[in-house]
Amino acid sequence: MSSDPLLEVADLSVGFDGFDGYADVVGDVDLRVERGEIVTIVGETGCGKSVTTKAITGLLEEPPAHVDGSVEFDGMDLRELSEDQRESLNGDRLGMIFQNPLSGLNPVFTIGEQLIDTAMFGGKNDDGILSYFRRRRSTADRENARDRVVKMLREVQMPDPEAVLDSYPSELSGGMRQRALIAQALLNEPDLLIADEPGSALDVTVHDRILSLLTDIIEDRDMSILMITHNLGVARQVSDRIYIMYGGRIVETAPTEEIFEEAHHPYTQGLIASIPQLSGEEMAGGIDGSVPKYTDPPSGCRFHPRCPYADEQCRQSPPPEVSFGEDSHAVCVRHTDDGTTPTNEKTKRRLMKNGSVQTGGER
Amino acid sequence: MSGVRSLLRRISGMITSLLGLSILIFVISRVLPGNPARLALGAFASEEQVDQLAAELGLNDPLSVQYIEYMRRLLVGDLGQSLQTRNSVVQDLVTKLPATFELITLAFVFMAILGIPLGILAARHQGGVVDNTTRFFAFAAVSVPSFFIGILFQLLFGYYLNWFPITGRLSSAYGNEVISTTGFMLVDTILSGSLAAHIDAWMHLVLPALALSFGGLGQVIRITRSSMIDVEGKDYIEATRAYGLPSWLIVNKYSLKNAFIPTLTILGLQYAWLLSGAFVIEIVYSWPGVAKYGVQSVLSSDINAIVGVTMVIGLAFVTANLIVDILTSMLDPRVSFAGDST
């Protein structure tokens, strides 16, 4: 691994002021994405994944959000940038694909209008409002942008791109809208693409096609990806390295194969145990309980109310980080004492004993 | 559904509404207390004269006969004779409408060109000076009756500051210079070739139009503000920020088009509401418009004039609605102005 990561997040924390008091959502998040690397953040719905990426891209409104920590992108501290600098970085070097293709496109503009504007004015192309009108009139500029958009739509395998340009989002299928969104995010050739559960709002077959499309496109270019998913299977399919997130904390990280070979954190093990398998083996029905309330999070280790290994120590103090290799860490106290070291097998048995044995995903 | 067919469908709907309105006014105008013939002829007319006029007007006939006669004349565009002015109601309306039209159009323009930018500003800086001022202003505007605002403006801008004339459409000095050809003072003064008179007409127009727009202006600001804030939180706007589009483009193009749709609905309704607001403002500013004519006709039980004025207002309402619906369907591809979803 090189020592010059494209994205390096250190000690990131995010909280929100709300009606129920202060919600401490994300904390102590360290993560990095190397050049050309695909990294996923995996966790249940509501565990702080999207908030983390929004904090990275600067999309959170402060206040009500309180963001702390450092986000370094290619040597620049993103938290220090002015709004203008930020605008020119987003789109140009940082791309983002949104979770829901049905709400990610503006319903009252045609696909062409939105994509051509992104191609012409996304990223560093802001010279003020006068140049907007001048450049909009310039047919050469517009034709050029239009060609880029059509080319990109072809690349994301959009059927009949020319016709799509004149369509409104409501006239396209979910899969086509997702393709349009991917094209929009890639238009200005970002160095880092942040993808928030791409395609997960679509049905399974379309989701699968979108994912393989995305991995194909990435392979063709020199691009890094930070992808969010609640699905370990997806993470395994696409990523080089995985961060497991629970309750707004990174609980474990390791290269993808290592996680599936030997997970160390009971939460990761629980997630793995609840992946349906074709072998017909019995599987754990999932991890009982749900993600913590952020206005009143559990003391000590945030996972303890749902952890099959939890004891007094877990309730009282935050767990230490334990290293298992250069890129492999877990945050769990069970690996430092000489008692029960959690393993995949043990966790699975414990989860099955606790609860129902059923088929179903991690939800 | 093709555009022409939807349009025809909407127009037939409008006609139905106007038909309903005409029946309603017929009933109301016939049950109003007071004998229209007596009021028209004055206190000193003899009983025979009153009876004769009532017979001429058909007021002694059974209601059903009166109704058939009323509808027959309405369909050919004959609104009868005004009992106060003794002119045909249609002729009265034609001479008075332009003054009102001028007034409410300028009030409408004030609402749109002040309301929308102020709403955007208030949304961009929530809790800021513009936001708080316009909030206070909007509440004040709806809770203070418009005649009071009219008088207040007259006192402040007319009497104390002496910036604007207080009443009328034109200073008497220009009375002979300007020939009424269209009835629109701003146009007539130009046609008469007098720039001074044209400016004078503007000066007369600004104050009542501003007073008239006041209530609606607050509403337009607030609705623009809240729909801008609503739209700013949508995924597709957040996405444009992630793509690095400049923020002025996001606000003034992408957010505004979405946020403008609710504002447009309010603006459309306001245009018709301005006509009813004009009833008060025209009296306060001695504006010789159709609203003032309407008030006088109600006070003197001038049934034909009441019908005429009400139909004009009704027509304004349905037309404003149709225009809003057509514009909305142009702005939002998901909306069809025929009223059925696509």
XYZ file of C-alpha atoms in Angstrom:
705
model
C 0.000 0.000 0.000
C 1.224 3.441 -0.828
C 1.481 5.981 1.920
C -0.268 8.656 -0.135
C -3.977 7.899 0.042
C -6.445 9.844 -2.126
C -8.879 10.285 0.722
C -7.976 10.170 4.353
C -10.540 10.795 7.034
C -9.345 11.109 10.601
C -11.336 11.279 13.787
C -14.502 12.383 12.007
C -17.505 13.027 14.177
C -20.962 14.275 13.273
C -23.808 15.205 15.554
C -27.129 16.918 15.083
C -29.216 19.277 17.160
C -32.753 18.011 17.175
C -35.989 18.208 19.089
C -34.976 15.241 21.235
C -31.683 16.838 22.140
C -28.259 16.340 20.685
C -27.800 13.243 18.581
C -24.264 11.935 18.590
C -24.362 10.023 15.331
C -20.877 9.488 13.958
C -17.683 9.397 15.990
C -14.022 8.365 15.843
C -14.271 7.512 12.169
C -10.905 6.956 10.499
C -10.905 5.748 6.960
C -8.848 6.027 3.849
C -9.186 5.295 0.178
C -6.045 4.628 -1.834
C -5.712 5.648 -5.468
C -7.472 3.150 -7.674
C -8.983 1.347 -4.744
C -12.606 0.368 -4.192
C -13.633 0.588 -0.579
C -17.032 -0.163 0.887
C -18.639 0.854 4.131
C -21.060 -1.819 5.259
C -23.655 -1.551 7.954
C -27.337 -1.750 8.689
C -29.733 0.950 7.604
C -29.405 3.794 10.067
C -25.865 3.113 11.197
C -24.451 6.421 9.963
C -23.037 5.455 6.569
C -24.798 8.130 4.558
C -24.091 10.770 7.172
C -20.407 9.890 6.999
C -20.273 10.329 3.227
C -22.269 13.535 3.364
C -19.835 14.886 5.927
C -17.001 13.992 3.572
C -18.609 15.717 0.591
C -19.649 18.720 2.663
C -23.348 18.273 1.980
C -24.420 18.571 5.598
C -25.808 21.863 6.664
C -24.001 23.216 9.707
C -25.856 23.826 11.975
C -27.969 21.769 12.696
C -25.119 19.374 11.972
C -21.865 19.585 13.929
C -18.946 18.121 12.066
C -15.481 17.689 13.513
C -12.276 15.971 12.452
C -10.219 16.161 9.310
C -11.029 15.074 5.778
C -8.015 15.126 3.518
C -8.452 14.709 -0.198
C -5.273 14.547 -2.250
C -3.428 16.647 0.272
C -6.180 19.260 0.707
C -8.133 19.569 3.900
C -11.723 19.619 2.691
C -13.008 21.000 5.958
C -10.904 24.115 5.471
C -12.043 24.907 1.936
C -14.206 27.924 1.141
C -17.592 27.400 -0.428
C -16.251 28.370 -3.844
C -13.331 25.994 -3.657
C -15.691 23.278 -2.528
C -18.009 23.894 -5.474
C -15.150 23.574 -7.884
C -13.920 20.384 -6.260
C -17.291 18.659 -6.136
C -18.152 17.316 -9.528
C -14.716 17.936 -10.901
C -12.689 15.636 -8.684
C -15.312 14.272 -6.310
C -18.340 12.548 -7.789
C -21.343 11.260 -5.972
C -24.046 8.763 -6.888
C -27.160 8.977 -4.812
C -29.075 6.223 -3.166
C -32.465 6.731 -4.690
C -32.600 7.066 -8.475
C -36.259 8.020 -8.240
C -35.540 11.188 -6.273
C -32.054 12.006 -7.528
C -33.168 13.660 -10.745
C -35.066 16.912 -10.853
C -38.591 16.073 -12.075
C -39.196 19.353 -13.911
C -36.111 19.380 -16.126
C -35.294 17.037 -18.978
C -32.450 14.584 -18.535
C -30.568 16.457 -21.245
C -30.922 19.813 -19.525
C -29.611 18.408 -16.246
C -26.769 16.393 -17.710
C -25.626 19.066 -20.146
C -25.598 21.655 -17.354
C -23.537 19.266 -15.258
C -21.147 18.738 -18.136
C -20.848 22.467 -18.814
C -20.941 23.956 -15.353
C -20.192 21.137 -12.918
C -16.920 21.412 -11.066
C -14.499 24.177 -11.856
C -16.426 25.761 -14.684
C -18.086 28.544 -12.713
C -17.308 31.961 -14.166
C -20.455 33.644 -12.914
C -23.917 34.216 -14.210
C -22.975 36.231 -17.305
C -20.779 33.513 -18.655
C -23.643 31.105 -18.075
C -25.853 32.930 -20.530
C -23.012 33.425 -22.962
C -22.003 29.788 -22.879
C -25.559 28.549 -23.094
C -25.929 30.480 -26.323
C -22.650 29.233 -27.699
C -23.718 26.367 -29.877
C -20.196 25.004 -30.097
C -19.927 24.735 -26.310
C -23.320 23.202 -26.050
C -22.812 20.724 -28.846
C -19.563 19.714 -27.244
C -21.220 19.155 -23.860
C -24.072 17.329 -25.535
C -21.673 14.983 -27.274
C -19.967 14.225 -23.989
C -23.319 13.491 -22.370
C -24.418 11.179 -25.174
C -21.082 9.378 -25.073
C -21.383 8.923 -21.331
C -24.961 7.691 -21.630
C -23.767 5.125 -24.182
C -21.106 4.053 -21.755
C -23.647 3.386 -19.018
C -25.577 1.380 -21.603
C -28.547 3.681 -21.720
C -30.878 2.563 -24.472
C -31.420 5.278 -27.121
C -29.471 8.095 -25.458
C -30.569 10.768 -27.952
C -34.220 10.224 -27.087
C -33.461 10.072 -23.384
C -32.016 13.580 -23.501
C -35.446 14.983 -24.290
C -37.258 12.891 -21.691
C -38.281 13.922 -18.238
C -37.261 11.632 -15.372
C -40.863 10.522 -14.858
C -40.836 9.043 -18.349
C -37.937 6.682 -17.613
C -37.772 3.417 -15.707
C -35.934 3.177 -12.392
C -33.003 1.405 -13.993
C -32.709 4.048 -16.693
C -32.814 6.818 -14.109
C -30.061 5.087 -12.146
C -27.990 4.897 -15.305
C -28.606 8.585 -15.935
C -27.466 9.379 -12.396
C -24.314 7.325 -12.790
C -23.593 9.079 -16.071
C -24.157 12.440 -14.392
C -21.741 11.598 -11.586
C -19.078 10.414 -14.020
C -19.429 13.240 -16.557
C -16.591 15.312 -15.220
C -14.333 12.310 -14.638
C -13.928 12.530 -10.874
C -10.926 10.972 -9.161
C -13.040 9.716 -6.305
C -16.584 8.500 -6.690
C -18.738 8.224 -3.615
C -21.625 5.876 -4.251
C -24.428 5.629 -1.736
C -26.082 2.223 -2.180
C -26.327 2.542 -5.949
C -29.271 0.652 -7.306
C -30.476 -0.700 -3.991
C -33.842 0.962 -4.484
C -34.322 -1.058 -7.652
C -35.335 -4.662 -8.043
C -32.695 -7.339 -7.629
C -31.885 -8.099 -11.246
C -31.590 -4.427 -12.187
C -29.521 -3.805 -9.066
C -27.138 -6.531 -10.093
C -26.778 -5.173 -13.614
C -26.124 -1.672 -12.277
C -23.389 -2.982 -9.981
C -21.584 -4.898 -12.674
C -21.905 -1.902 -14.974
C -20.354 0.258 -12.298
C -17.448 -2.100 -11.690
C -16.827 -2.361 -15.446
C -16.754 1.405 -15.829
C -14.368 1.784 -12.920
C -11.990 -0.811 -14.284
C -11.677 1.233 -17.453
C -10.587 4.362 -15.651
C -8.218 5.404 -12.999
C -10.763 6.041 -10.326
C -11.220 5.336 -6.653
C -14.548 4.482 -5.161
C -16.021 4.750 -1.719
C -19.220 2.762 -1.788
C -21.860 2.416 0.854
C -23.997 -0.650 1.132
C -26.029 -2.562 3.679
C -25.304 -5.745 1.807
C -22.113 -7.680 2.556
C -22.634 -9.667 -0.626
C -22.410 -6.490 -2.679
C -19.296 -5.447 -0.773
C -17.689 -8.797 -1.510
C -18.576 -8.500 -5.188
C -16.989 -5.108 -5.759
C -14.567 -3.993 -3.097
C -10.898 -4.280 -2.226
C -11.309 -3.298 1.372
C -14.285 -3.157 3.722
C -15.179 -0.982 6.666
C -17.900 -2.338 8.911
C -19.884 0.380 10.616
C -22.183 0.099 13.560
C -23.884 2.866 15.514
C -21.801 5.547 13.828
C -18.494 3.858 14.691
C -16.167 1.812 12.510
C -16.107 -1.526 14.301
C -13.914 -3.477 11.951
C -11.868 -3.033 8.825
C -9.934 -5.456 6.680
C -9.256 -6.373 3.081
C -12.310 -8.081 1.627
C -10.987 -11.662 1.558
C -9.765 -11.429 5.122
C -13.153 -10.335 6.420
C -14.829 -13.323 4.828
C -12.074 -15.674 5.927
C -11.932 -14.539 9.470
C -14.019 -11.729 10.856
C -13.095 -10.512 14.313
C -15.912 -8.316 15.495
C -19.080 -10.054 16.710
C -21.174 -7.648 14.620
C -19.336 -8.559 11.423
C -19.631 -12.205 12.336
C -23.346 -11.743 12.883
C -23.718 -10.112 9.478
C -21.825 -12.960 7.833
C -23.840 -15.560 9.709
C -27.048 -14.086 8.389
C -26.091 -14.159 4.689
C -28.349 -16.751 3.099
C -26.375 -19.686 1.714
C -27.198 -22.106 -1.016
C -25.767 -25.062 0.898
C -29.052 -25.448 2.738
C -27.267 -25.129 6.031
C -29.205 -23.634 8.868
C -28.428 -19.998 9.410
C -28.850 -17.438 12.103
C -31.971 -15.343 11.680
C -30.032 -12.161 12.091
C -28.950 -10.071 15.005
C -31.794 -9.315 17.373
C -32.577 -5.733 18.165
C -32.016 -2.635 16.117
C -29.539 0.187 15.722
C -29.133 2.405 18.781
C -30.952 5.628 19.424
C -28.434 8.352 18.762
C -29.897 10.799 21.231
C -29.256 8.306 24.017
C -26.626 5.844 22.791
C -25.606 2.792 24.834
C -22.653 3.386 27.118
C -19.323 1.670 26.476
C -19.414 -0.365 23.290
C -22.425 0.733 21.252
C -23.033 -2.822 20.104
C -23.282 -4.339 23.582
C -27.104 -4.500 23.845
C -27.148 -6.818 20.836
C -23.833 -8.607 21.294
C -23.892 -12.265 22.301
C -20.582 -11.792 24.181
C -21.388 -8.630 26.071
C -20.516 -8.348 29.730
C -20.026 -5.641 32.350
C -16.777 -4.429 30.796
C -18.482 -3.792 27.448
C -21.208 -1.774 29.123
C -18.757 0.426 30.949
C -15.864 1.479 28.792
C -15.437 2.026 25.069
C -13.621 -0.940 23.542
C -9.995 -0.691 22.370
C -8.832 -1.106 18.785
C -7.053 -4.362 18.184
C -4.802 -4.912 15.180
C -4.654 -8.173 13.270
C -2.478 -7.013 10.429
C -1.506 -3.895 8.566
C -4.998 -3.159 7.281
C -7.026 -5.253 9.622
C -8.429 -3.870 12.835
C -11.420 -4.538 15.042
C -12.765 -2.553 17.930
C -13.720 -5.147 20.506
C -12.536 -5.869 24.027
C -13.001 -9.626 23.640
C -9.761 -9.875 21.710
C -7.659 -8.383 24.476
C -8.782 -10.542 27.362
C -7.960 -14.228 27.543
C -11.578 -15.298 27.716
C -13.823 -15.987 24.786
C -12.433 -14.797 21.477
C -15.343 -14.364 19.107
C -15.167 -16.417 15.934
C -17.602 -16.822 13.094
C -18.680 -20.264 14.279
C -19.193 -19.291 17.907
C -21.143 -16.189 17.009
C -23.357 -18.108 14.679
C -24.125 -20.705 17.307
C -24.841 -18.065 19.912
C -27.104 -16.129 17.593
C -28.995 -19.293 16.692
C -29.410 -20.211 20.318
C -30.702 -16.765 21.151
C -33.211 -16.336 18.520
C -35.256 -17.676 15.835
C -33.727 -19.800 13.141
C -35.158 -18.529 9.935
C -34.334 -17.544 6.459
C -33.854 -13.905 5.818
C -31.227 -11.317 5.306
C -29.504 -9.208 7.850
C -32.569 -7.062 8.141
C -54.863 13.505 -24.766
C -54.095 16.164 -27.309
C -53.602 19.745 -26.224
C -56.534 21.114 -28.195
C -58.947 18.575 -26.792
C -57.840 19.223 -23.223
C -58.214 22.915 -23.792
C -61.745 22.467 -25.132
C -62.585 20.285 -22.161
C -61.311 22.904 -19.764
C -63.216 25.671 -21.516
C -66.453 23.720 -21.359
C -65.769 23.296 -17.641
C -65.339 27.038 -17.330
C -68.648 27.650 -19.061
C -70.369 25.290 -16.658
C -68.905 27.189 -13.696
C -70.055 30.498 -15.141
C -73.510 29.072 -15.754
C -73.713 28.026 -12.108
C -72.553 31.470 -11.101
C -75.204 33.134 -13.251
C -77.971 31.118 -11.580
C -76.599 32.019 -8.171
C -76.487 35.740 -8.899
C -79.952 35.616 -10.397
C -81.358 34.188 -7.188
C -79.382 36.536 -4.961
C -80.221 39.642 -6.953
C -83.930 38.788 -6.883
C -84.093 38.189 -3.136
C -82.157 41.330 -2.164
C -84.272 43.569 0.039
C -85.530 46.799 -1.475
C -87.471 47.510 -4.636
C -84.997 48.242 -7.444
C -87.538 50.362 -9.271
C -88.195 52.529 -6.244
C -84.484 52.975 -5.616
C -83.911 53.884 -9.231
C -86.612 56.506 -9.336
C -85.947 58.071 -5.959
C -88.138 58.926 -3.020
C -90.334 61.437 -4.840
C -91.554 59.245 -7.665
C -95.175 58.297 -7.543
C -96.425 54.778 -6.886
C -97.624 54.528 -10.524
C -94.218 55.481 -11.917
C -92.538 52.854 -9.766
C -95.049 50.212 -10.839
C -94.562 51.146 -14.448
C -90.784 50.825 -14.266
C -91.078 47.531 -12.381
C -93.319 46.235 -15.139
C -90.882 47.421 -17.791
C -88.080 45.608 -16.039
C -90.236 42.518 -15.764
C -89.989 42.535 -11.995
C -93.668 41.666 -11.616
C -93.401 38.481 -13.653
C -93.063 35.096 -11.946
C -89.427 34.191 -11.156
C -89.373 31.386 -13.720
C -90.372 33.771 -16.515
C -87.833 36.316 -15.290
C -85.156 33.636 -15.254
C -85.805 32.507 -18.814
C -85.705 36.096 -20.025
C -82.515 36.718 -17.991
C -80.739 33.699 -19.438
C -81.828 34.482 -22.972
C -80.339 37.955 -22.732
C -77.225 36.741 -20.948
C -76.499 34.289 -23.748
C -76.556 37.017 -26.353
C -74.385 39.206 -24.131
C -77.109 41.672 -23.242
C -76.849 42.576 -19.568
C -79.685 45.095 -19.677
C -79.713 48.638 -18.512
C -78.135 49.981 -15.379
C -80.718 51.596 -13.154
C -78.272 54.156 -11.800
C -76.470 55.316 -14.884
C -79.227 54.542 -17.361
C -76.561 53.238 -19.714
C -76.383 49.682 -20.894
C -74.431 47.653 -18.344
C -72.124 46.303 -21.036
C -71.223 49.827 -22.055
C -70.599 50.803 -18.429
C -68.356 47.822 -17.937
C -66.392 48.524 -21.075
C -65.647 52.065 -19.953
C -64.798 51.108 -16.361
C -62.911 47.854 -16.830
C -59.680 49.312 -18.233
C -59.108 51.431 -15.115
C -59.504 48.406 -12.871
C -57.513 46.232 -15.189
C -54.644 48.689 -15.136
C -54.764 48.837 -11.355
C -54.826 45.120 -10.649
C -52.264 44.326 -13.306
C -49.732 46.682 -11.775
C -50.579 45.340 -8.300
C -49.999 41.868 -9.676
C -46.663 42.863 -11.157
C -45.634 44.292 -7.781
C -46.595 41.031 -6.112
C -44.587 38.955 -8.535
C -41.463 41.052 -8.942
C -41.169 41.951 -5.266
C -42.601 38.789 -3.774
C -40.556 36.131 -5.538
C -37.057 37.627 -5.025
C -37.870 38.513 -1.412
C -39.134 34.969 -0.870
C -35.914 33.539 -2.311
C -33.827 35.840 -0.124
C -35.820 34.935 2.974
C -35.318 31.242 2.212
C -31.587 31.623 1.587
C -31.033 33.454 4.850
C -33.490 31.897 7.229
C -33.786 33.910 10.401
C -31.969 36.798 8.734
C -33.094 40.376 8.348
C -35.106 39.827 5.166
C -36.740 36.728 6.589
C -37.829 38.370 9.821
C -38.920 41.611 8.200
C -40.999 39.861 5.570
C -42.526 37.568 8.172
C -43.660 40.559 10.209
C -44.766 42.283 7.048
C -46.768 39.268 5.864
C -48.618 38.925 9.153
C -49.276 42.640 9.253
C -50.513 42.608 5.684
C -53.116 39.926 6.275
C -54.309 41.267 9.619
C -54.634 44.937 8.652
C -57.675 45.670 6.472
C -56.785 47.001 3.044
C -58.718 50.266 3.389
C -56.486 51.065 6.333
C -53.353 50.363 4.337
C -54.768 52.478 1.527
C -55.381 55.423 3.836
C -52.021 54.925 5.530
C -50.230 55.106 2.191
C -52.190 58.199 1.231
C -51.182 59.880 4.458
C -47.577 58.794 4.387
C -46.574 58.950 0.731
C -49.191 61.398 -0.456
C -49.771 63.863 2.325
C -46.591 63.937 4.440
C -43.948 62.987 1.917
C -45.877 64.391 -1.028
C -44.358 61.856 -3.423
C -47.569 60.717 -5.036
C -50.984 62.190 -5.773
C -53.704 60.893 -3.487
C -56.722 60.235 -5.684
C -57.843 59.796 -9.271
C -56.153 58.583 -12.421
C -54.808 61.811 -13.868
C -54.212 65.366 -12.713
C -56.902 67.736 -13.938
C -54.220 69.815 -15.689
C -53.898 67.086 -18.312
C -57.629 66.458 -18.537
C -58.021 68.189 -21.895
C -54.836 66.899 -23.451
C -55.635 63.249 -23.119
C -58.264 61.715 -25.349
C -59.712 58.455 -24.126
C -59.325 55.923 -26.898
C -58.543 52.625 -25.171
C -59.550 53.491 -21.620
C -56.109 52.475 -20.437
C -54.654 55.697 -19.108
C -51.061 54.590 -19.610
C -51.805 53.879 -23.254
C -54.029 56.889 -23.877
C -51.440 59.326 -22.555
C -48.875 57.878 -24.937
C -51.314 58.035 -27.840
C -52.008 61.642 -26.984
C -48.285 62.234 -27.254
C -47.828 63.742 -23.822
C -44.938 62.329 -21.879
C -45.723 64.516 -18.870
C -49.247 63.143 -18.766
C -47.912 59.616 -19.088
C -45.645 60.093 -16.079
C -48.513 61.691 -14.222
C -50.663 58.632 -14.920
C -47.943 56.383 -13.514
C -47.698 58.502 -10.383
C -51.415 58.148 -9.834
C -51.288 54.427 -10.407
C -48.371 53.408 -8.210
C -49.826 54.159 -4.791
C -53.203 52.385 -5.111
C -51.518 49.446 -6.865
C -49.006 49.120 -4.055
C -51.738 49.318 -1.422
C -53.752 46.740 -3.329
C -50.844 44.325 -3.697
C -49.925 44.495 -0.030
C -51.957 41.563 1.315
C -51.087 39.223 -1.537
C -47.450 40.260 -1.516
C -46.995 38.857 1.985
C -48.537 35.592 0.887
C -46.363 35.347 -2.207
C -43.205 35.970 -0.167
C -44.123 33.350 2.410
C -45.158 30.692 -0.070
C -42.036 31.267 -2.177
C -39.897 31.060 0.935
C -41.424 27.857 2.236
C -41.423 26.081 -1.111
C -37.807 27.120 -1.732
C -36.829 25.672 1.643
C -38.807 22.549 0.888
C -37.112 22.082 -2.479
C -33.622 22.810 -1.116
C -33.913 19.687 1.026
C -34.763 17.407 -1.891
C -32.304 14.764 -3.076
C -32.085 16.202 -6.558
C -30.974 19.581 -5.260
C -28.424 18.014 -2.928
C -27.235 16.043 -5.941
C -26.647 19.200 -7.989
C -24.460 20.437 -5.158
C -22.509 17.188 -5.199
C -21.951 17.598 -8.946
C -20.399 20.949 -8.198
C -22.898 23.143 -10.014
C -22.453 26.771 -8.958
C -24.862 27.720 -6.195
C -26.425 30.637 -8.063
C -27.364 28.219 -10.804
C -28.826 25.725 -8.349
C -30.914 28.355 -6.575
C -32.107 30.421 -9.512
C -32.651 27.648 -11.983
C -33.029 24.243 -10.389
C -34.678 25.110 -7.063
C -36.688 28.018 -8.359
C -38.457 26.138 -11.108
C -39.693 23.539 -8.638
C -40.550 26.098 -5.996
C -42.281 28.361 -8.482
C -45.145 25.934 -9.066
C -46.890 26.484 -5.695
C -46.139 30.201 -6.005
C -47.781 30.239 -9.412
C -50.973 28.766 -7.977
C -51.078 31.499 -5.346
C -50.329 34.182 -7.930
C -53.160 32.971 -10.130
C -55.666 33.049 -7.305
C -54.334 36.406 -6.201
C -54.942 37.928 -9.610
C -58.627 37.236 -9.227
C -58.617 38.168 -5.543
C -57.126 41.533 -6.458
C -60.378 42.287 -8.224
C -62.277 41.906 -4.964
C -59.559 43.835 -3.128
C -60.065 46.605 -5.644
C -63.600 47.157 -4.272
C -62.049 48.830 -1.265
C -59.009 50.445 -2.823
C -60.988 52.027 -5.660
C -63.279 53.710 -3.136
C -60.369 54.969 -1.038
C -58.513 56.342 -4.064
C -61.611 57.504 -5.976
C -60.534 55.234 -8.785
C -63.221 55.203 -11.466
C -63.085 51.450 -11.984
C -65.459 48.559 -12.200
C -65.164 47.688 -8.515
C -66.391 51.087 -7.427
C -69.207 50.720 -9.925
C -70.034 47.343 -8.384
C -70.246 48.736 -4.865
C -72.572 51.497 -5.998
C -74.757 49.038 -7.833
C -75.117 46.824 -4.759
C -75.987 49.823 -2.606
C -78.686 50.908 -5.036
C -79.999 47.400 -5.790
C -79.063 47.896 -9.416
C -79.654 44.259 -10.269
C -78.451 44.310 -13.849
C -75.188 45.992 -12.898
C -74.675 43.539 -10.032
C -75.038 40.654 -12.451
C -72.620 42.276 -14.877
C -69.915 42.975 -12.307
C -70.222 39.540 -10.746
C -69.947 37.817 -14.089
C -66.818 39.806 -14.871
C -65.238 38.724 -11.575
C -66.316 35.136 -12.182
C -64.817 35.224 -15.639
C -61.568 36.610 -14.206
C -61.422 33.781 -11.665
C -61.953 30.939 -14.109
C -59.620 32.475 -16.673
C -56.866 32.994 -14.087
C -57.309 29.377 -13.027
C -57.075 28.121 -16.567
C -53.944 30.139 -17.238
C -52.329 28.886 -14.021
C -53.148 25.302 -14.946
C -51.742 25.693 -18.434
C -48.566 27.295 -17.089
C -48.206 24.627 -14.405
C -48.474 21.883 -16.980
C -45.793 23.647 -18.996
C -43.512 23.858 -15.975
C -44.112 20.384 -14.618
C -44.224 17.510 -17.093
C -46.027 15.348 -14.554
C -49.072 17.611 -14.574
C -51.621 17.660 -17.346
C -53.768 20.745 -17.424
C -56.828 18.764 -18.414
C -56.919 17.649 -14.808
C -56.208 13.963 -15.435
C -52.843 12.471 -14.624
C -50.607 11.240 -17.394
